[in-house]
């Protein structure tokens, strides 16, 4: 047990529960529209392109590219230890998601947009594993 403040923990909703269940298994799973034949993110009960309800959850590769990032020098909430990197990753399957970049120095000399990244999981609690991304192959 530590007295260090914990970072905020996501609260699954009915729309996001399958996402968090997959993260717990260390799989990245996102919704897929059977009409558009494309993935989308964030989780919704209907497709944001065609507004159809014919969707299913599919496990994706966990690979993508760093779309953009920012180095945080001041903590946004207790439990964060700056400097750290907030990032938007574009998955190989198309959708972008907001995350943290880990496994690399928070230094603009070491990070570049379009660098290949892959998912990793941070165990926040017994129930919540948070997807983060690290340089591919690291
Ligand atoms: Zn659709």
CSV table of C-alpha atoms and ligand atoms in Angstrom, one decimal, residues 32-38 40 46-55, ligand 1:
chain,number,residue,atom,x,y,z
A,32,UNK,CA,-17.0,-1.8,-36.0
A,33,UNK,CA,-19.9,-0.8,-38.3
A,34,UNK,CA,-21.1,-3.8,-40.4
A,35,UNK,CA,-22.7,-1.4,-43.0
A,36,UNK,CA,-19.8,1.0,-43.5
A,37,UNK,CA,-17.3,-1.8,-42.9
A,38,UNK,CA,-15.1,0.5,-40.8
A,40,UNK,CA,-14.9,3.9,-35.1
A,46,UNK,CA,-24.6,3.5,-33.3
A,47,UNK,CA,-22.2,4.3,-36.1
A,48,UNK,CA,-21.2,8.0,-36.3
A,49,UNK,CA,-21.0,7.8,-40.1
A,50,UNK,CA,-24.3,6.2,-41.2
A,51,UNK,CA,-26.1,6.3,-37.8
A,52,UNK,CA,-26.8,2.6,-38.2
A,53,UNK,CA,-27.1,0.3,-35.2
A,54,UNK,CA,-25.6,-2.7,-36.9
A,55,UNK,CA,-22.3,-2.7,-35.0
B,1,LIG,ZN1,-21.8,2.9,-40.5
